mmCIF file of C-alpha atoms in Angstrom:
data_model
loop_
_atom_site.group_PDB
_atom_site.id
_atom_site.type_symbol
_atom_site.label_atom_id
_atom_site.label_comp_id
_atom_site.label_asym_id
_atom_site.label_seq_id
_atom_site.Cartn_x
_atom_site.Cartn_y
_atom_site.Cartn_z
ATOM 1 C CA MET A 1 -37.849 -158.581 -26.179
ATOM 2 C CA THR A 2 -37.606 -161.611 -23.997
ATOM 3 C CA GLY A 3 -37.113 -165.251 -24.799
ATOM 4 C CA GLY A 4 -34.731 -168.140 -24.584
ATOM 5 C CA ALA A 5 -31.135 -168.292 -25.757
ATOM 6 C CA ARG A 6 -30.805 -168.173 -29.548
ATOM 7 C CA SER A 7 -34.540 -167.504 -29.943
ATOM 8 C CA GLY A 8 -33.975 -164.595 -32.342
ATOM 9 C CA LYS A 9 -34.775 -161.823 -29.867
ATOM 10 C CA SER A 10 -31.657 -159.721 -30.573
ATOM 11 C CA ARG A 11 -32.214 -159.746 -34.337
ATOM 12 C CA LEU A 12 -35.863 -158.752 -33.927
ATOM 13 C CA ALA A 13 -34.948 -156.037 -31.415
ATOM 14 C CA GLU A 14 -32.289 -154.687 -33.790
ATOM 15 C CA ASN A 15 -34.852 -154.449 -36.587
ATOM 16 C CA GLN A 16 -37.334 -152.728 -34.285
ATOM 17 C CA ALA A 17 -34.756 -150.199 -33.096
ATOM 18 C CA LEU A 18 -33.689 -149.328 -36.649
ATOM 19 C CA SER A 19 -37.341 -148.907 -37.641
ATOM 20 C CA LEU A 20 -37.513 -146.098 -35.057
ATOM 21 C CA GLY A 21 -34.511 -144.259 -36.491
ATOM 22 C CA SER A 22 -31.025 -144.674 -37.815
ATOM 23 C CA PRO A 23 -28.388 -144.507 -36.614
ATOM 24 C CA ALA A 24 -29.586 -146.272 -33.513
ATOM 25 C CA ILE A 25 -27.509 -146.749 -30.382
ATOM 26 C CA TYR A 26 -26.532 -150.272 -29.358
ATOM 27 C CA ILE A 27 -25.756 -150.447 -25.638
ATOM 28 C CA ALA A 28 -23.778 -153.648 -25.150
ATOM 29 C CA THR A 29 -23.607 -155.088 -21.651
ATOM 30 C CA ALA A 30 -21.509 -158.190 -22.336
ATOM 31 C CA ARG A 31 -18.057 -158.696 -20.945
ATOM 32 C CA ILE A 32 -15.744 -160.994 -22.821
ATOM 33 C CA TRP A 33 -15.197 -163.831 -20.349
ATOM 34 C CA ASP A 34 -14.096 -166.529 -22.796
ATOM 35 C CA ALA A 35 -13.811 -167.527 -26.464
ATOM 36 C CA GLU A 36 -17.491 -168.469 -26.683
ATOM 37 C CA THR A 37 -18.572 -165.024 -25.459
ATOM 38 C CA GLN A 38 -16.120 -163.401 -27.885
ATOM 39 C CA ALA A 39 -17.650 -165.354 -30.770
ATOM 40 C CA ARG A 40 -21.180 -164.310 -29.797
ATOM 41 C CA VAL A 41 -20.158 -160.657 -29.543
ATOM 42 C CA GLU A 42 -18.480 -160.829 -32.947
ATOM 43 C CA GLU A 43 -21.597 -162.437 -34.455
ATOM 44 C CA HIS A 44 -23.744 -159.586 -33.105
ATOM 45 C CA ARG A 45 -21.283 -156.945 -34.360
ATOM 46 C CA ALA A 46 -21.156 -158.487 -37.844
ATOM 47 C CA ARG A 47 -24.931 -158.305 -38.076
ATOM 48 C CA ARG A 48 -24.835 -154.564 -37.239
ATOM 49 C CA LEU A 49 -22.436 -153.255 -39.853
ATOM 50 C CA THR A 50 -24.364 -150.043 -40.599
ATOM 51 C CA GLY A 51 -26.901 -147.901 -38.842
ATOM 52 C CA TRP A 52 -25.480 -148.299 -35.341
ATOM 53 C CA ARG A 53 -23.421 -146.428 -32.790
ATOM 54 C CA ASP A 54 -22.026 -148.853 -30.188
ATOM 55 C CA ILE A 55 -21.656 -148.072 -26.485
ATOM 56 C CA GLU A 56 -20.264 -150.560 -23.964
ATOM 57 C CA ALA A 57 -21.925 -150.486 -20.556
ATOM 58 C CA PRO A 58 -21.252 -153.705 -18.653
ATOM 59 C CA LEU A 59 -22.138 -152.115 -15.281
ATOM 60 C CA ASP A 60 -23.283 -148.490 -15.612
ATOM 61 C CA LEU A 61 -26.405 -149.043 -17.666
ATOM 62 C CA VAL A 62 -28.250 -146.114 -16.082
ATOM 63 C CA GLY A 63 -25.366 -143.783 -16.946
ATOM 64 C CA ALA A 64 -25.260 -145.058 -20.527
ATOM 65 C CA LEU A 65 -28.994 -144.504 -20.952
ATOM 66 C CA ARG A 66 -28.787 -140.977 -19.560
ATOM 67 C CA ASP A 67 -25.683 -140.124 -21.605
ATOM 68 C CA THR A 68 -27.294 -141.303 -24.859
ATOM 69 C CA ASP A 69 -30.725 -139.767 -24.361
ATOM 70 C CA GLY A 70 -31.733 -137.171 -26.873
ATOM 71 C CA GLY A 71 -33.276 -138.607 -29.982
ATOM 72 C CA ALA A 72 -31.785 -141.823 -31.287
ATOM 73 C CA PRO A 73 -33.456 -145.083 -30.271
ATOM 74 C CA ARG A 74 -31.401 -147.274 -27.934
ATOM 75 C CA LEU A 75 -31.163 -151.043 -27.813
ATOM 76 C CA VAL A 76 -29.850 -152.590 -24.603
ATOM 77 C CA ASP A 77 -28.528 -156.079 -25.294
ATOM 78 C CA CYS A 78 -28.893 -157.591 -22.835
ATOM 79 C CA LEU A 79 -30.229 -157.342 -19.300
ATOM 80 C CA THR A 80 -29.132 -160.907 -18.592
ATOM 81 C CA MET A 81 -25.465 -160.102 -19.203
ATOM 82 C CA TRP A 82 -25.834 -156.887 -17.181
ATOM 83 C CA LEU A 83 -27.250 -158.873 -14.258
ATOM 84 C CA THR A 84 -24.408 -161.389 -14.582
ATOM 85 C CA ASN A 85 -21.872 -158.557 -14.396
ATOM 86 C CA LEU A 86 -23.566 -157.087 -11.329
ATOM 87 C CA MET A 87 -23.525 -160.450 -9.578
ATOM 88 C CA MET A 88 -19.874 -161.075 -10.460
ATOM 89 C CA GLU A 89 -18.999 -157.667 -8.959
ATOM 90 C CA ASN A 90 -21.092 -158.358 -5.827
ATOM 91 C CA ARG A 91 -23.177 -155.255 -6.531
ATOM 92 C CA ASP A 92 -26.518 -154.575 -4.847
ATOM 93 C CA ILE A 93 -28.777 -156.031 -7.522
ATOM 94 C CA GLU A 94 -31.994 -154.697 -6.050
ATOM 95 C CA ALA A 95 -30.614 -151.150 -5.805
ATOM 96 C CA GLU A 96 -29.230 -151.310 -9.362
ATOM 97 C CA ALA A 97 -32.559 -152.583 -10.699
ATOM 98 C CA GLU A 98 -34.468 -149.868 -8.861
ATOM 99 C CA ALA A 99 -32.094 -147.218 -10.256
ATOM 100 C CA LEU A 100 -32.711 -148.548 -13.761
ATOM 101 C CA ILE A 101 -36.487 -148.609 -13.316
ATOM 102 C CA GLY A 102 -36.376 -145.139 -11.762
ATOM 103 C CA CYS A 103 -34.466 -143.573 -14.649
ATOM 104 C CA LEU A 104 -36.726 -144.875 -17.421
ATOM 105 C CA PRO A 105 -39.602 -142.373 -17.010
ATOM 106 C CA GLN A 106 -37.058 -139.530 -17.241
ATOM 107 C CA LEU A 107 -35.802 -140.605 -20.684
ATOM 108 C CA ASP A 108 -37.102 -139.114 -23.910
ATOM 109 C CA ALA A 109 -35.692 -141.412 -26.603
ATOM 110 C CA PRO A 110 -37.033 -144.954 -27.005
ATOM 111 C CA VAL A 111 -35.284 -147.856 -25.274
ATOM 112 C CA ILE A 112 -35.640 -151.488 -26.300
ATOM 113 C CA PHE A 113 -34.409 -154.119 -23.858
ATOM 114 C CA VAL A 114 -33.335 -157.643 -24.724
ATOM 115 C CA THR A 115 -33.471 -160.128 -21.871
ATOM 116 C CA ASN A 116 -33.607 -163.872 -21.337
ATOM 117 C CA GLU A 117 -36.303 -166.015 -19.828
ATOM 118 C CA VAL A 118 -34.137 -168.233 -17.649
ATOM 119 C CA GLY A 119 -36.753 -169.775 -15.371
ATOM 120 C CA MET A 120 -38.581 -171.951 -17.871
ATOM 121 C CA GLY A 121 -36.385 -175.021 -17.496
ATOM 122 C CA ILE A 122 -35.164 -177.240 -14.706
ATOM 123 C CA VAL A 123 -34.413 -175.900 -11.236
ATOM 124 C CA PRO A 124 -30.656 -175.249 -11.070
ATOM 125 C CA GLU A 125 -28.717 -177.530 -8.752
ATOM 126 C CA ASN A 126 -26.617 -174.823 -7.096
ATOM 127 C CA ALA A 127 -27.476 -171.803 -4.978
ATOM 128 C CA LEU A 128 -25.756 -169.204 -7.180
ATOM 129 C CA ALA A 129 -27.625 -170.358 -10.283
ATOM 130 C CA ARG A 130 -30.944 -170.337 -8.389
ATOM 131 C CA ARG A 131 -30.195 -166.847 -7.075
ATOM 132 C CA PHE A 132 -29.429 -165.689 -10.625
ATOM 133 C CA ARG A 133 -32.587 -167.289 -12.033
ATOM 134 C CA ASP A 134 -34.720 -165.613 -9.379
ATOM 135 C CA ALA A 135 -33.042 -162.216 -9.785
ATOM 136 C CA GLN A 136 -33.461 -162.365 -13.578
ATOM 137 C CA GLY A 137 -37.139 -163.222 -13.256
ATOM 138 C CA GLN A 138 -37.687 -160.343 -10.838
ATOM 139 C CA LEU A 139 -35.785 -157.890 -13.059
ATOM 140 C CA ASN A 140 -37.785 -158.986 -16.107
ATOM 141 C CA GLN A 141 -41.047 -158.443 -14.234
ATOM 142 C CA LYS A 142 -40.001 -154.944 -13.149
ATOM 143 C CA ILE A 143 -38.968 -153.931 -16.664
ATOM 144 C CA ALA A 144 -42.158 -155.405 -18.154
ATOM 145 C CA ALA A 145 -44.299 -153.511 -15.644
ATOM 146 C CA VAL A 146 -43.007 -150.127 -16.869
ATOM 147 C CA ALA A 147 -42.595 -151.045 -20.557
ATOM 148 C CA ASP A 148 -45.074 -149.898 -23.170
ATOM 149 C CA GLU A 149 -44.674 -153.189 -25.015
ATOM 150 C CA VAL A 150 -43.396 -156.669 -24.169
ATOM 151 C CA HIS A 151 -42.664 -159.317 -26.801
ATOM 152 C CA LEU A 152 -41.889 -162.980 -26.124
ATOM 153 C CA VAL A 153 -39.660 -164.425 -28.839
ATOM 154 C CA THR A 154 -39.503 -168.085 -29.745
ATOM 155 C CA CYS A 155 -38.196 -169.741 -32.909
ATOM 156 C CA GLY A 156 -37.471 -166.321 -34.414
ATOM 157 C CA TYR A 157 -41.042 -165.046 -34.013
ATOM 158 C CA ALA A 158 -42.365 -162.509 -31.549
ATOM 159 C CA LEU A 159 -45.614 -162.801 -29.668
ATOM 160 C CA LYS A 160 -46.892 -159.496 -28.272
ATOM 161 C CA VAL A 161 -47.540 -159.976 -24.548
ATOM 162 C CA LYS A 162 -48.181 -156.330 -23.626
ATOM 163 C CA PRO A 163 -50.404 -154.543 -24.373
ATOM 164 C CA GLN A 164 -52.893 -157.302 -24.967
#
């Protein structure tokens, strides 16, 4: 599921994951940087009171996917926070993305990714923000290329992009 901030993509992805089996596994990538992030995390947790097993994986997403493989559907929310964490840790983003893409065909249980479309607005005024925007767009393209389905979410509704 991809879309803008507050487009409804997490809620739709949660419903899709639970439709594949319960309990589902929620792989959270967010780090709590400030009060706003804390509030968003709490909002997501409150929405998932039952039917979920939570795993935190702010950096080792590949490890979390491998460790949780074996039946239950997984929801990764979200790739944008994961990429932020990688950048803040000065990790090799390209190598991390390739490791993620490379592990996906080896997994048996379904994985649903939530990610943001960050390149649909104005061009950021600083180099770090432009680097992030470009890296997110490239990561989204790589995930979409290997995904069975891609949905673009806007205003709480999903438009199936792949397969057409």
